Amino acid sequence: MIGLKHYLILSAVLFSIGLFGVLARRNIIGLLMSIEILFNAAALNFVAFNRYVHPSMLWGQGFALFIITLAAAEAVVGLALVLAIYRGTKTVLTERYNILKG
Amino acid sequence: MSEAIIFTLLAAVVVIPALLVVTLKNVFHSALWLIVSLTGIGGLYVMLAADFLFAVQLLVYAGGIMVVLLFVILLSGKPEDWKVAQVNDKAVAAFLFSLFFVFIIATTLFGWQIKTTLQEPRLTTGPLGQLLMNQMVLPFEAISLVLLVSLVGALLFTVKKKS
């Protein structure tokens, strides 16, 4: 029988994968994709708690919906920033983004 | 029993592509694997009786965000960027930290007692709409504003300045 804890463990594994991507990835677009994985782990937690703790209400699903919307907004702004930075630096590797160093 | 089999399959469909997303050298392949992972999350939403979220996940994530992401990958970056190492010199520390994170969460969950209740699954689209328009109307309006501002911000960043 699959319970709440299975989903929480799966979500933690997914979150740590995304965390590794954010910490270690060199490519800026790969970094943004890792952030999407983090968002999804959080949303999965919301929906799992909704299903197993308060099944009569839908607040968890509502917040998961908000997370998806915020992820869309974040992706649009982040990718626009990536394009703007790429136009100036001609690279996608994050360690080259040191133009503020003076 | 069949529930456990489906959950295991979906978990594999979610986790293995996610691992490929953070390790593959070619970012384009990473993005394609991310679509598989996000679709697997949608399947988990179905298992959690969230049918509307499943549709939103497929439409917004696998449909919308990933198309934008693939466009940006094709617009930026050179093919030789995909041949260099894709992780920085902190990769080992990051890996150990991630492992430590999972370990902490798992040990915490192991001794955690929580009372769970289960109900028969029902369709959620109508009740979710009622919720968004009644109790959650303030965050709903706030998120609309955030979407509008992000749209304007994206335009502001990408339009070339004439100076």
Coordinates of N, CA and C in Angstrom, one line a residue, chain A:
Chain A
M1 N 0.8 -1.2 0.0 CA 0.0 0.0 0.0 C 0.9 1.2 0.0
I2 N 0.6 2.1 -0.9 CA 1.4 3.3 -1.1 C 0.9 4.4 -0.1
G3 N 1.7 4.9 0.7 CA 1.2 5.9 1.7 C 1.9 7.3 1.4
L4 N 1.6 8.2 2.4 CA 2.2 9.5 2.3 C 3.7 9.5 2.2
K5 N 4.3 8.7 3.0 CA 5.7 8.7 3.2 C 6.5 8.4 1.9
H6 N 5.9 7.5 1.1 CA 6.5 7.1 -0.2 C 6.6 8.4 -1.1
Y7 N 5.5 9.2 -1.1 CA 5.6 10.4 -1.9 C 6.6 11.4 -1.4
L8 N 6.6 11.5 0.0 CA 7.6 12.4 0.6 C 9.0 12.0 0.3
I9 N 9.3 10.7 0.4 CA 10.7 10.3 0.1 C 11.0 10.6 -1.4
L10 N 10.0 10.2 -2.3 CA 10.3 10.5 -3.7 C 10.5 12.0 -3.9
S11 N 9.7 12.8 -3.3 CA 9.9 14.2 -3.4 C 11.2 14.7 -2.9
A12 N 11.7 14.1 -1.8 CA 13.0 14.5 -1.3 C 14.1 14.1 -2.2
V13 N 14.0 12.9 -2.8 CA 15.0 12.5 -3.8 C 15.0 13.4 -5.0
L14 N 13.8 13.8 -5.5 CA 13.7 14.7 -6.6 C 14.3 16.1 -6.2
F15 N 14.0 16.5 -5.0 CA 14.5 17.8 -4.6 C 16.1 17.8 -4.5
S16 N 16.6 16.7 -4.0 CA 18.1 16.7 -3.9 C 18.7 16.6 -5.3
I17 N 18.1 15.9 -6.2 CA 18.6 15.9 -7.6 C 18.7 17.3 -8.1
G18 N 17.6 18.1 -7.9 CA 17.6 19.4 -8.4 C 18.6 20.3 -7.7
L19 N 18.7 20.0 -6.4 CA 19.7 20.8 -5.6 C 21.1 20.5 -6.1
F20 N 21.4 19.3 -6.4 CA 22.7 19.0 -7.0 C 22.9 19.7 -8.3
G21 N 21.9 19.8 -9.1 CA 22.0 20.5 -10.4 C 22.2 22.0 -10.2
V22 N 21.5 22.6 -9.2 CA 21.7 24.0 -9.0 C 23.1 24.3 -8.5
L23 N 23.6 23.4 -7.6 CA 24.9 23.6 -7.1 C 26.1 23.4 -8.0
A24 N 25.9 22.4 -8.9 CA 27.1 21.9 -9.6 C 27.0 22.2 -11.1
R25 N 25.9 22.5 -11.7 CA 25.8 22.6 -13.1 C 26.5 23.9 -13.6
R26 N 27.2 23.8 -14.7 CA 27.9 25.0 -15.2 C 27.1 25.7 -16.2
N27 N 26.2 25.0 -16.9 CA 25.4 25.7 -18.0 C 24.2 26.4 -17.4
I28 N 24.0 27.6 -17.7 CA 23.0 28.4 -17.1 C 21.6 27.9 -17.4
I29 N 21.4 27.3 -18.6 CA 20.1 26.8 -18.9 C 19.9 25.5 -18.1
G30 N 20.9 24.7 -18.0 CA 20.8 23.5 -17.1 C 20.5 23.8 -15.7
L31 N 21.0 25.0 -15.2 CA 20.7 25.4 -13.9 C 19.2 25.8 -13.8
L32 N 18.6 26.4 -14.8 CA 17.2 26.8 -14.8 C 16.4 25.5 -14.8
M33 N 16.8 24.5 -15.6 CA 16.1 23.2 -15.6 C 16.1 22.6 -14.2
S34 N 17.2 22.7 -13.5 CA 17.3 22.1 -12.2 C 16.3 22.8 -11.2
I35 N 16.1 24.1 -11.4 CA 15.2 24.9 -10.6 C 13.8 24.4 -10.9
E36 N 13.5 24.0 -12.2 CA 12.2 23.5 -12.5 C 11.9 22.2 -11.7
I37 N 13.0 21.3 -11.6 CA 12.9 20.1 -10.8 C 12.5 20.4 -9.4
L38 N 13.2 21.4 -8.8 CA 12.9 21.8 -7.4 C 11.5 22.2 -7.3
F39 N 11.0 23.0 -8.2 CA 9.6 23.5 -8.1 C 8.6 22.2 -8.1
N40 N 9.0 21.3 -9.0 CA 8.1 20.1 -9.1 C 8.1 19.3 -7.8
A41 N 9.2 19.2 -7.2 CA 9.3 18.4 -5.9 C 8.4 19.1 -4.9
A42 N 8.5 20.4 -4.8 CA 7.6 21.1 -3.8 C 6.1 20.9 -4.1
A43 N 5.8 21.0 -5.4 CA 4.4 20.9 -5.8 C 3.9 19.5 -5.5
L44 N 4.7 18.5 -5.7 CA 4.3 17.1 -5.4 C 4.1 16.9 -3.9
N45 N 4.9 17.6 -3.1 CA 4.6 17.5 -1.6 C 3.3 18.1 -1.3
F46 N 2.9 19.2 -1.9 CA 1.7 19.9 -1.6 C 0.5 18.9 -1.9
V47 N 0.6 18.3 -3.1 CA -0.6 17.5 -3.5 C -0.6 16.2 -2.7
A48 N 0.5 15.7 -2.3 CA 0.5 14.4 -1.5 C -0.1 14.7 -0.1
F49 N 0.3 15.8 0.5 CA -0.3 16.2 1.8 C -1.8 16.4 1.6
N50 N -2.2 17.1 0.5 CA -3.6 17.3 0.3 C -4.4 16.0 0.3
R51 N -3.8 15.0 -0.5 CA -4.5 13.7 -0.7 C -4.6 12.9 0.6
Y52 N -3.5 12.9 1.4 CA -3.5 12.0 2.5 C -3.9 12.6 3.9
V53 N -3.8 13.9 4.0 CA -4.1 14.5 5.3 C -5.4 15.2 5.3
H54 N -5.7 16.0 4.3 CA -7.0 16.7 4.2 C -7.7 16.4 2.9
P55 N -8.2 15.2 2.7 CA -8.7 14.9 1.3 C -10.0 15.6 1.0
S56 N -10.7 16.2 2.1 CA -12.0 16.8 1.8 C -11.8 18.2 1.3
M57 N -10.6 18.8 1.5 CA -10.3 20.2 1.0 C -9.4 20.1 -0.2
L58 N -9.2 21.2 -0.9 CA -8.4 21.2 -2.1 C -7.3 22.3 -2.0
W59 N -7.0 22.8 -0.8 CA -6.0 23.9 -0.7 C -4.6 23.5 -1.2
G60 N -4.2 22.3 -1.0 CA -2.9 21.9 -1.4 C -2.8 21.9 -2.9
Q61 N -3.9 21.4 -3.6 CA -3.9 21.5 -5.1 C -3.9 22.9 -5.6
G62 N -4.6 23.8 -4.9 CA -4.6 25.2 -5.3 C -3.2 25.8 -5.2
F63 N -2.5 25.4 -4.1 CA -1.1 26.0 -4.0 C -0.2 25.3 -5.0
A64 N -0.4 24.1 -5.4 CA 0.4 23.5 -6.4 C 0.2 24.2 -7.7
L65 N -1.1 24.6 -7.9 CA -1.4 25.3 -9.2 C -0.6 26.7 -9.2
F66 N -0.6 27.3 -8.0 CA 0.2 28.6 -7.9 C 1.6 28.4 -8.2
I67 N 2.2 27.2 -7.7 CA 3.6 26.9 -7.9 C 3.9 26.8 -9.4
I68 N 3.0 26.1 -10.1 CA 3.2 25.9 -11.5 C 3.1 27.2 -12.2
T69 N 2.2 28.1 -11.8 CA 2.1 29.4 -12.4 C 3.4 30.2 -12.2
L70 N 3.8 30.2 -10.9 CA 5.1 30.9 -10.6 C 6.3 30.4 -11.3
A71 N 6.3 29.0 -11.5 CA 7.4 28.4 -12.3 C 7.4 28.9 -13.7
A72 N 6.2 29.1 -14.3 CA 6.1 29.6 -15.7 C 6.6 31.0 -15.7
A73 N 6.2 31.9 -14.8 CA 6.7 33.2 -14.7 C 8.2 33.3 -14.6
E74 N 8.7 32.4 -13.7 CA 10.1 32.4 -13.4 C 10.9 32.0 -14.7
A75 N 10.3 31.0 -15.4 CA 11.0 30.5 -16.5 C 11.1 31.5 -17.6
V76 N 10.0 32.3 -17.8 CA 10.0 33.3 -18.8 C 11.0 34.4 -18.5
V77 N 10.9 34.9 -17.3 CA 11.9 36.0 -16.9 C 13.3 35.5 -16.9
G78 N 13.5 34.3 -16.4 CA 14.9 33.7 -16.3 C 15.5 33.5 -17.7
L79 N 14.7 33.0 -18.6 CA 15.2 32.7 -20.0 C 15.4 34.0 -20.7
A80 N 14.6 35.0 -20.5 CA 14.8 36.3 -21.1 C 16.1 36.9 -20.6
L81 N 16.4 36.8 -19.3 CA 17.6 37.2 -18.7 C 18.8 36.5 -19.4
V82 N 18.7 35.2 -19.5 CA 19.7 34.4 -20.1 C 20.1 34.9 -21.5
L83 N 19.0 35.2 -22.3 CA 19.2 35.7 -23.7 C 19.9 37.0 -23.6
A84 N 19.5 37.9 -22.7 CA 20.1 39.2 -22.6 C 21.6 39.1 -22.2
I85 N 21.9 38.2 -21.2 CA 23.3 38.1 -20.8 C 24.1 37.4 -21.9
Y86 N 23.5 36.5 -22.6 CA 24.2 35.8 -23.7 C 24.6 36.8 -24.8
R87 N 23.7 37.8 -25.0 CA 24.0 38.8 -26.1 C 25.3 39.6 -25.7
G88 N 25.5 39.8 -24.4 CA 26.7 40.6 -23.9 C 27.9 39.7 -23.8
T89 N 27.8 38.5 -23.3 CA 29.0 37.8 -22.9 C 29.3 36.7 -23.9
K90 N 28.4 36.3 -24.8 CA 28.6 35.2 -25.8 C 29.0 33.9 -25.1
T91 N 28.5 33.6 -23.9 CA 28.7 32.3 -23.3 C 27.6 31.9 -22.5
V92 N 27.4 30.6 -22.2 CA 26.3 30.1 -21.4 C 26.9 29.5 -20.1
L93 N 28.2 29.6 -19.9 CA 28.8 29.0 -18.7 C 28.8 30.0 -17.6
T94 N 28.4 29.6 -16.4 CA 28.1 30.5 -15.3 C 29.4 31.1 -14.8
E95 N 30.5 30.4 -14.8 CA 31.7 31.0 -14.2 C 32.3 32.1 -15.0
R96 N 31.8 32.3 -16.3 CA 32.2 33.4 -17.1 C 31.4 34.7 -16.8
Y97 N 30.3 34.6 -16.1 CA 29.5 35.7 -15.8 C 30.1 36.5 -14.7
N98 N 31.3 37.1 -14.9 CA 31.9 37.8 -13.8 C 32.2 39.3 -14.3
I99 N 31.3 39.8 -15.1 CA 31.5 41.1 -15.6 C 31.3 42.2 -14.5
L100 N 30.7 41.9 -13.4 CA 30.5 42.9 -12.3 C 31.7 43.0 -11.5
K101 N 32.8 42.2 -11.8 CA 33.9 42.2 -10.8 C 34.7 43.4 -10.9
G102 N 34.5 44.3 -11.8 CA 35.2 45.6 -11.8 C 36.5 45.6 -12.6

